[in-house]
Amino acid sequence: MSAAPHGRSSKTAPRKEFAVRADLIRSVLRDRRAPDPARVRDILAKAGELHGLGWDDVAALSAVTDPALLQSLFDAARRVKETIYGRRLVLFAPLYISNLCHNECLYCAFRSRNRSLRRRSLTLDEVERETRVLIDQGHKRLLVVAGETASDAYLDGVLAAIERIYSVRHGQGEIRRVNVNIAPLTVDQFRRLLAAHIGTYQLFQETYDREVYERVHLRGQKADYEGRLGAMDRAMEAGFGDVGIGVLFGLADWRFELLAVLEHIAHLEKKFGVGPHTISVPRLEPAVGSAMSANPPTPVSDADFLKIVAILRLAVPYTGLIMSTRESPEVRRQTFALGVSQISAGSRTNPGGYAENADGADAEQFSLGDHRPLDEVIRDIAGLGYVPSFCTACYRLGRTGRDFMDLAKPGDIKRHCDPNALSTFLEYLLDYASPDTLARGEDAIRRQLDDMDPAARRRAETMISKVRSGRRDVFC
Ligand code: SAM
Ligand code: SF4
């Protein structure tokens, strides 16, 4: 990677791509009192039309404290989630390829001055070993994660790792989609990344509050608030259709972050015709060698965290919401109902953590709240009535960015997603599941088929029977 932070090629746009109107956001939030019930009901009715919500509506919902109104908010989020995403939950696992980092993010175990961490960048053979373990668990979608270094070898290393992951054929399976969460790049570098056939480029702003941002990011490329803010512009300029944004909740006022997220989305929609594909909602967790992580500057309670998920579901109904294993099984279950569409499972956040298992804990990025293996998570969510999905069809058929949204908004994407979820779930059940999970999963498939309209059911049954007869990677 270029040593110049966010160095731009001559073809790139000016640096100030997107500015957060912090004063305006603060003025919207100032003196915000709990809204009256009639206003809340109006906002929830509007959200039910699936066109999203604006700043004022989101600020009002953020101020709701009355238990009955909160319940109405959660019910509305649940309805929107079920209308757009049905009962599907897409599964993935992170693959940490390196914990080397030049930045000094005070909340992270990988920060450069943390001497208590064993540093390590996986060799390609180690990347392959991790990939095999994940394939053996049944995963089809990986998120490649790395610290940030300013060496020229950084992007080359990431690209080589992606190529190796895609090359692995093991047992019954292979990885079909690789997303990445790595350092922001220049436009030219993003083009190289795109050429590696990755799905979504993810990057979290962490906090949109510049003052807080500068207080917690002390060194390295990431100390440049604006450079980070412009990353998604550069990625989309390079041709990425699917990008994923996120906030690290616990750093600054979550109400401020929600309005800034909306502004970021509006900016990308205006400029590129499509907003982000996903929003991640990590919450600050304890990390080795980080005093800040043990005492978040602005802690977010479980109750507020659920509210955040529900409000985002209503405000940006077509943007996927990602829930990681930072959260406990119980909190995760509640968020699935409120709007989450993608989840990680069986995660390790230390490089080499899947193949080496026990001895890696000292190199973890942060501590996890959900330690259950994939099979157990699948059994749990299938028992709750969800359909776990390993689908990778859209990105492989070019249904990304605006093309995806054009199908999603009129509801047409369900014709693909529901059958694809069932065929990939059945594939998982037949190839990888324990007997208990298989039994529960077959039940979930039967229930889902019964709920489908006749045309979708016929399509799903055709695909399912192909999987039962031994075909794999069946999608539409
Ligand atoms: N190094 C790159 C970066 O910072 O964007 C990409 C990978 S970083 C390992 C992925 C994300 O982990 C960060 O964006 C941050 O939100 C999250 N993270 C870091 N420390 C954390 C902590 N203590 N608890 C929860 N999430 C954390
Ligand atoms: Fe490095 Fe990312 Fe951790 Fe910051 S959050 S120290 S950039 S790995």
XYZ file of C-alpha atoms and ligand atoms in Angstrom:
511
model
C 0.000 0.000 0.000
C 1.184 3.539 -0.656
C 3.005 5.103 2.274
C 1.165 8.382 1.689
C -1.997 8.347 3.768
C -4.960 8.295 1.412
C -2.732 9.366 -1.478
C -4.986 9.860 -4.467
C -4.278 9.200 -8.053
C -4.661 12.082 -10.474
C -8.010 10.607 -11.538
C -9.589 10.790 -8.092
C -12.028 13.383 -6.811
C -11.098 16.197 -4.435
C -10.481 15.158 -0.891
C -13.429 16.740 0.911
C -16.020 14.327 -0.343
C -18.378 14.288 2.538
C -18.602 16.481 5.612
C -20.683 15.747 8.672
C -22.825 18.760 9.544
C -22.147 18.306 13.238
C -23.616 21.639 14.370
C -26.826 20.955 12.526
C -27.081 17.460 13.999
C -26.508 18.862 17.477
C -29.162 21.485 16.972
C -31.668 18.805 15.918
C -30.819 16.795 19.027
C -30.665 19.712 21.462
C -33.432 19.851 24.051
C -35.054 16.882 22.449
C -37.878 15.807 24.763
C -39.755 12.539 24.612
C -42.171 12.926 21.684
C -45.894 12.652 22.288
C -47.521 9.304 21.481
C -49.441 10.606 18.460
C -46.225 11.804 16.844
C -44.533 8.467 17.491
C -47.474 6.603 15.990
C -47.303 8.838 12.881
C -43.599 8.163 12.464
C -44.103 4.429 12.853
C -46.933 4.455 10.318
C -44.679 6.318 7.887
C -41.868 3.814 8.493
C -44.315 1.049 7.616
C -44.452 2.428 4.061
C -40.810 1.311 3.688
C -39.454 4.591 2.347
C -37.208 5.219 5.359
C -37.109 8.092 7.830
C -35.441 11.487 8.040
C -33.421 13.209 10.751
C -36.364 14.632 12.681
C -38.134 11.296 12.810
C -35.009 9.459 13.896
C -34.208 12.077 16.535
C -37.761 11.760 17.865
C -37.599 7.953 18.015
C -34.219 8.170 19.760
C -35.925 10.118 22.547
C -38.691 7.560 23.153
C -38.539 6.135 26.684
C -42.146 5.195 27.442
C -42.265 1.354 27.599
C -45.489 1.060 25.588
C -44.163 3.328 22.834
C -40.867 1.471 22.832
C -42.784 -1.736 22.327
C -44.606 -0.138 19.382
C -41.235 0.898 17.957
C -39.933 -2.672 18.265
C -43.114 -4.105 16.754
C -42.822 -1.750 13.785
C -39.163 -2.717 13.266
C -40.102 -6.401 13.401
C -42.801 -5.891 10.766
C -40.423 -4.043 8.432
C -37.772 -6.701 8.879
C -40.227 -9.509 8.114
C -41.680 -7.712 5.100
C -38.312 -7.137 3.466
C -36.081 -9.930 4.740
C -38.617 -12.570 5.701
C -37.164 -15.088 8.162
C -33.740 -15.247 6.530
C -30.475 -14.656 8.383
C -27.305 -14.710 6.303
C -24.265 -16.259 8.000
C -20.555 -15.520 7.674
C -17.293 -15.816 9.592
C -14.435 -13.323 9.908
C -10.966 -14.493 8.894
C -8.272 -12.388 10.558
C -5.157 -12.512 8.412
C -2.986 -10.074 10.379
C -2.894 -8.161 13.653
C -0.003 -5.946 12.581
C -1.090 -2.329 12.828
C 0.515 1.108 12.561
C -2.462 2.933 13.981
C -3.110 3.784 17.576
C -6.840 3.337 18.134
C -7.132 3.473 21.896
C -9.951 0.924 22.028
C -8.276 -1.856 20.057
C -5.884 -4.616 21.122
C -4.106 -4.361 17.750
C -3.046 -0.708 18.376
C 0.615 -0.179 17.596
C 1.791 0.624 21.118
C 0.218 -2.429 22.707
C 3.273 -4.466 23.608
C 1.308 -7.245 25.272
C 0.149 -8.665 21.966
C 1.871 -11.341 19.899
C 2.063 -9.858 16.386
C 1.460 -12.027 13.441
C 0.599 -11.946 9.780
C -0.546 -15.290 8.387
C 1.403 -16.960 5.621
C -0.628 -18.069 2.619
C -0.446 -21.647 3.829
C -1.824 -20.524 7.181
C -4.607 -18.637 5.388
C -5.419 -21.862 3.569
C -5.419 -23.817 6.827
C -7.888 -21.367 8.354
C -10.029 -21.541 5.224
C -10.169 -25.340 5.386
C -11.340 -25.242 8.994
C -14.063 -22.748 8.095
C -15.155 -24.807 5.082
C -15.293 -27.871 7.348
C -17.657 -25.963 9.615
C -19.931 -25.257 6.659
C -19.132 -21.600 5.962
C -19.458 -20.207 2.433
C -18.989 -16.488 3.124
C -15.912 -15.024 4.782
C -14.970 -11.542 5.888
C -11.217 -10.981 5.579
C -10.030 -8.679 8.374
C -6.623 -7.109 8.960
C -4.899 -4.395 10.948
C -3.492 -1.506 8.944
C 0.106 -1.096 7.902
C 1.528 1.480 5.543
C 3.888 -0.926 3.820
C 3.672 -1.437 0.052
C 3.141 -5.099 0.729
C -0.166 -4.519 2.561
C -2.567 -4.648 -0.361
C -0.492 -7.290 -2.139
C -0.751 -9.459 0.970
C -4.521 -8.998 1.189
C -4.964 -9.805 -2.515
C -2.816 -12.915 -2.254
C -4.823 -14.080 0.754
C -8.119 -13.591 -1.120
C -6.803 -15.497 -4.121
C -5.695 -18.353 -1.883
C -9.049 -18.478 -0.080
C -10.961 -18.712 -3.359
C -8.610 -21.425 -4.619
C -9.332 -23.853 -1.791
C -11.582 -26.814 -2.647
C -11.989 -28.950 0.398
C -14.302 -31.845 1.199
C -17.755 -30.903 -0.028
C -17.206 -27.190 -0.090
C -15.496 -23.970 -0.975
C -15.723 -20.303 -0.049
C -18.015 -18.558 -2.505
C -17.884 -14.968 -1.353
C -15.119 -13.003 0.338
C -15.909 -9.602 1.825
C -13.149 -7.483 3.328
C -12.715 -5.150 6.284
C -9.277 -3.653 5.743
C -7.545 -0.278 5.664
C -8.982 2.416 3.394
C -7.241 2.590 0.026
C -6.714 4.973 -2.853
C -9.035 4.764 -5.859
C -6.445 2.868 -7.870
C -5.874 0.448 -5.034
C -9.620 -0.051 -4.640
C -9.735 -0.985 -8.321
C -7.157 -3.700 -7.684
C -9.174 -4.924 -4.719
C -12.350 -5.030 -6.795
C -10.579 -7.081 -9.438
C -9.994 -9.760 -6.782
C -13.739 -10.557 -6.961
C -14.597 -9.478 -3.479
C -18.173 -8.914 -2.447
C -18.498 -5.983 -0.057
C -15.822 -3.544 1.055
C -16.486 -2.753 4.714
C -15.055 0.082 6.739
C -16.382 1.599 9.925
C -16.033 5.299 10.597
C -16.018 4.277 14.291
C -17.376 7.695 15.268
C -18.603 10.567 13.128
C -17.918 12.976 16.006
C -14.656 14.564 14.900
C -13.591 15.669 18.357
C -14.031 12.208 19.838
C -12.489 10.667 16.732
C -9.332 12.710 17.128
C -9.126 11.882 20.827
C -9.176 8.129 20.276
C -7.150 7.767 17.052
C -3.710 8.993 17.906
C -1.319 7.796 15.233
C -1.069 6.484 11.718
C -3.306 6.845 8.678
C -6.433 6.367 10.762
C -5.750 9.581 12.705
C -6.921 11.398 9.548
C -10.674 11.789 10.177
C -11.460 13.171 6.750
C -9.361 10.631 4.919
C -11.424 7.903 6.551
C -14.684 9.707 5.903
C -13.894 9.798 2.173
C -13.045 6.087 1.944
C -16.451 4.992 0.666
C -16.423 7.700 -1.997
C -13.110 6.361 -3.221
C -14.335 2.752 -3.127
C -17.485 3.592 -5.076
C -15.561 5.740 -7.498
C -13.396 2.698 -8.147
C -16.516 0.731 -9.017
C -17.615 -0.943 -5.809
C -21.375 -1.423 -5.847
C -21.532 -2.877 -2.371
C -19.891 -1.074 0.521
C -20.534 -1.521 4.230
C -20.353 1.270 6.784
C -20.442 1.111 10.580
C -20.161 2.852 13.905
C -18.310 1.588 16.954
C -20.950 2.272 19.580
C -19.591 3.360 22.945
C -17.267 6.096 21.683
C -19.694 9.014 21.262
C -23.391 9.836 21.693
C -25.297 7.184 19.713
C -28.029 9.659 18.801
C -25.444 11.814 17.048
C -24.028 8.766 15.267
C -27.430 7.710 13.935
C -28.055 11.071 12.295
C -24.514 11.141 10.898
C -25.002 7.646 9.452
C -28.162 8.869 7.713
C -26.229 11.790 6.330
C -23.441 9.548 5.070
C -26.004 7.315 3.368
C -27.798 10.274 1.793
C -24.478 11.564 0.478
C -23.589 8.228 -1.171
C -27.091 7.869 -2.605
C -26.943 11.325 -4.108
C -23.495 10.930 -5.545
C -23.527 7.291 -6.687
C -27.233 6.500 -6.969
C -27.036 3.884 -4.229
C -26.233 3.855 -0.538
C -24.283 1.276 1.441
C -25.222 -2.379 1.177
C -24.779 -2.921 4.921
C -24.411 -1.160 8.240
C -22.495 -2.824 11.078
C -23.260 -1.975 14.662
C -20.277 -3.143 16.740
C -20.369 -2.163 20.391
C -17.115 -1.555 22.272
C -15.895 -4.718 24.026
C -12.965 -5.275 26.385
C -9.686 -5.730 24.544
C -6.289 -6.756 25.908
C -4.030 -3.732 26.478
C -6.820 -1.174 26.044
C -7.933 0.701 29.151
C -10.510 2.569 27.073
C -12.228 -0.630 25.975
C -12.869 -1.546 29.627
C -14.399 1.897 30.241
C -16.098 3.097 27.068
C -16.295 6.913 26.920
C -20.045 6.858 26.198
C -21.363 3.402 27.093
C -24.439 2.140 25.289
C -26.827 0.089 27.433
C -28.483 -3.068 26.119
C -31.805 -1.231 26.023
C -30.361 1.581 23.898
C -28.559 -0.919 21.705
C -31.856 -2.612 20.827
C -33.339 0.781 20.121
C -30.454 1.587 17.769
C -31.077 -1.589 15.765
C -34.820 -0.983 15.599
C -34.445 2.666 14.545
C -31.935 1.789 11.829
C -34.283 -0.899 10.520
C -37.028 1.697 10.148
C -34.806 4.500 8.864
C -33.015 2.534 6.126
C -35.206 -0.509 5.511
C -33.286 -1.888 2.523
C -29.802 -1.673 3.994
C -28.578 -4.923 5.536
C -27.759 -4.833 9.251
C -24.845 -6.907 10.485
C -24.577 -8.300 14.014
C -21.267 -9.784 15.131
C -20.365 -12.199 17.916
C -19.255 -9.279 20.091
C -22.754 -9.498 21.556
C -24.097 -12.234 23.840
C -26.455 -14.892 22.429
C -29.366 -13.269 24.257
C -28.778 -9.757 22.892
C -28.171 -11.212 19.454
C -31.473 -13.105 19.500
C -33.354 -9.923 20.355
C -31.676 -7.963 17.571
C -32.476 -10.641 14.964
C -36.150 -9.978 15.536
C -35.681 -6.208 15.344
C -33.972 -5.979 12.015
C -30.633 -7.740 11.712
C -30.151 -9.511 8.381
C -26.589 -10.876 8.574
C -24.705 -12.465 11.457
C -21.298 -13.909 12.100
C -21.027 -17.190 13.971
C -18.286 -19.321 15.466
C -15.889 -16.358 15.124
C -12.256 -16.001 16.202
C -10.662 -12.576 16.143
C -7.021 -13.641 16.332
C -5.009 -14.573 13.242
C -4.729 -18.365 13.143
C -7.520 -18.713 15.692
C -9.553 -21.335 13.830
C -6.821 -23.876 13.180
C -4.927 -23.271 16.401
C -7.867 -22.721 18.649
C -6.758 -22.810 22.284
C -3.540 -20.812 22.395
C -4.669 -17.748 20.488
C -6.638 -15.903 23.128
C -3.849 -13.431 23.898
C -3.884 -12.200 20.309
C -7.640 -11.570 20.036
C -8.812 -8.167 18.849
C -11.542 -7.962 21.484
C -13.398 -10.425 23.654
C -16.430 -12.146 22.215
C -19.893 -12.389 23.722
C -21.029 -15.396 21.711
C -18.609 -18.329 21.733
C -20.948 -20.943 20.324
C -19.846 -22.980 17.308
C -21.678 -22.472 14.004
C -23.699 -25.686 14.389
C -25.097 -24.532 17.733
C -25.964 -21.071 16.421
C -27.732 -22.625 13.428
C -29.696 -24.982 15.673
C -30.687 -22.079 17.881
C -31.841 -19.760 15.128
C -33.616 -22.510 13.188
C -35.491 -23.325 16.410
C -36.506 -19.674 16.670
C -38.087 -19.899 13.236
C -35.335 -18.274 11.130
C -33.906 -19.687 7.942
C -30.103 -19.572 8.062
C -28.789 -18.652 4.617
C -25.358 -19.146 3.052
C -26.496 -17.578 -0.191
C -23.919 -15.875 -2.411
C -26.048 -15.614 -5.548
C -26.471 -11.862 -5.916
C -22.866 -10.931 -6.077
C -22.021 -13.863 -8.343
C -24.815 -12.931 -10.750
C -23.878 -9.261 -10.700
C -26.894 -8.207 -8.641
C -24.952 -5.617 -6.657
C -25.190 -1.927 -5.864
C -28.025 -0.233 -7.692
C -29.106 -3.389 -9.537
C -29.645 -5.048 -6.171
C -31.617 -2.102 -4.790
C -33.754 -1.954 -7.945
C -34.808 -5.528 -7.239
C -35.016 -5.119 -3.470
C -37.225 -2.028 -3.348
C -40.241 -3.419 -5.205
C -39.833 -6.644 -3.194
C -38.671 -8.695 -6.211
C -35.479 -9.861 -4.554
C -37.461 -12.195 -2.309
C -38.173 -14.379 -5.340
C -34.460 -15.135 -5.315
C -33.542 -14.846 -1.656
C -36.126 -17.221 -0.202
C -35.373 -20.218 -2.466
C -31.621 -19.521 -2.314
C -31.725 -19.424 1.474
C -33.482 -22.794 1.558
C -31.160 -24.505 -0.935
C -27.992 -23.266 0.813
C -29.410 -24.084 4.232
C -30.243 -27.621 3.107
C -26.742 -27.946 1.680
C -25.376 -27.008 5.099
C -27.687 -29.438 6.873
C -26.826 -32.402 4.647
C -23.072 -31.779 4.563
C -22.138 -30.372 7.949
C -24.901 -30.371 10.560
C -25.063 -32.522 13.688
C -28.099 -34.875 13.876
C -30.010 -32.531 16.228
C -29.392 -29.530 14.014
C -30.367 -31.515 10.926
C -33.707 -32.476 12.491
C -34.463 -28.940 13.601
C -33.357 -27.534 10.273
C -35.590 -29.871 8.285
C -38.492 -28.658 10.414
C -37.588 -25.044 9.686
C -37.472 -25.793 5.955
C -40.919 -27.424 6.043
C -42.400 -24.450 7.910
C -40.831 -21.987 5.499
C -42.143 -23.859 2.456
C -45.640 -23.833 3.943
C -45.440 -20.044 4.280
C -44.342 -19.380 0.703
C -46.599 -18.406 -2.161
C -47.164 -21.221 -4.685
C -44.738 -19.929 -7.344
C -41.871 -19.327 -4.908
C -42.579 -22.667 -3.264
C -42.377 -24.514 -6.583
C -39.091 -22.852 -7.401
C -37.706 -23.615 -3.935
C -38.826 -27.240 -4.083
C -37.138 -27.746 -7.443
C -33.893 -26.339 -6.068
C -34.166 -28.319 -2.856
C -34.711 -31.585 -4.699
C -31.551 -30.928 -6.731
C -29.608 -30.483 -3.481
C -31.134 -33.674 -2.039
C -30.068 -35.562 -5.131
C -26.448 -34.468 -4.635
C -26.154 -31.211 -6.629
C -24.400 -28.367 -4.820
C -24.278 -24.598 -5.254
C -27.808 -24.417 -6.605
C -29.021 -20.816 -6.863
C -31.207 -18.478 -8.841
N -8.003 -2.239 10.870
C -9.116 -1.940 10.076
C -9.936 -0.831 10.673
O -9.685 -0.423 11.783
O -10.847 -0.396 9.972
C -10.035 -3.099 9.828
C -10.156 -4.158 10.829
S -10.568 -3.694 12.496
C -9.752 -5.085 13.058
C -12.350 -3.972 12.479
C -13.170 -3.214 13.460
O -13.025 -3.736 14.772
C -12.863 -1.769 13.665
O -13.361 -1.001 12.615
C -13.517 -1.462 14.996
O -14.828 -0.944 14.813
C -13.648 -2.834 15.648
N -13.035 -2.861 16.984
C -11.783 -2.509 17.317
N -11.613 -2.627 18.662
C -12.787 -3.063 19.175
C -13.254 -3.363 20.489
N -12.475 -3.225 21.555
N -14.533 -3.788 20.641
C -15.331 -3.930 19.571
N -14.953 -3.666 18.306
C -13.689 -3.227 18.107
Fe -5.512 -1.115 13.859
Fe -8.065 -1.326 13.027
Fe -7.368 -1.937 15.548
Fe -7.306 0.555 14.781
S -9.151 -0.755 14.890
S -5.689 -0.462 15.961
S -6.674 0.362 12.675
S -6.745 -2.971 13.702
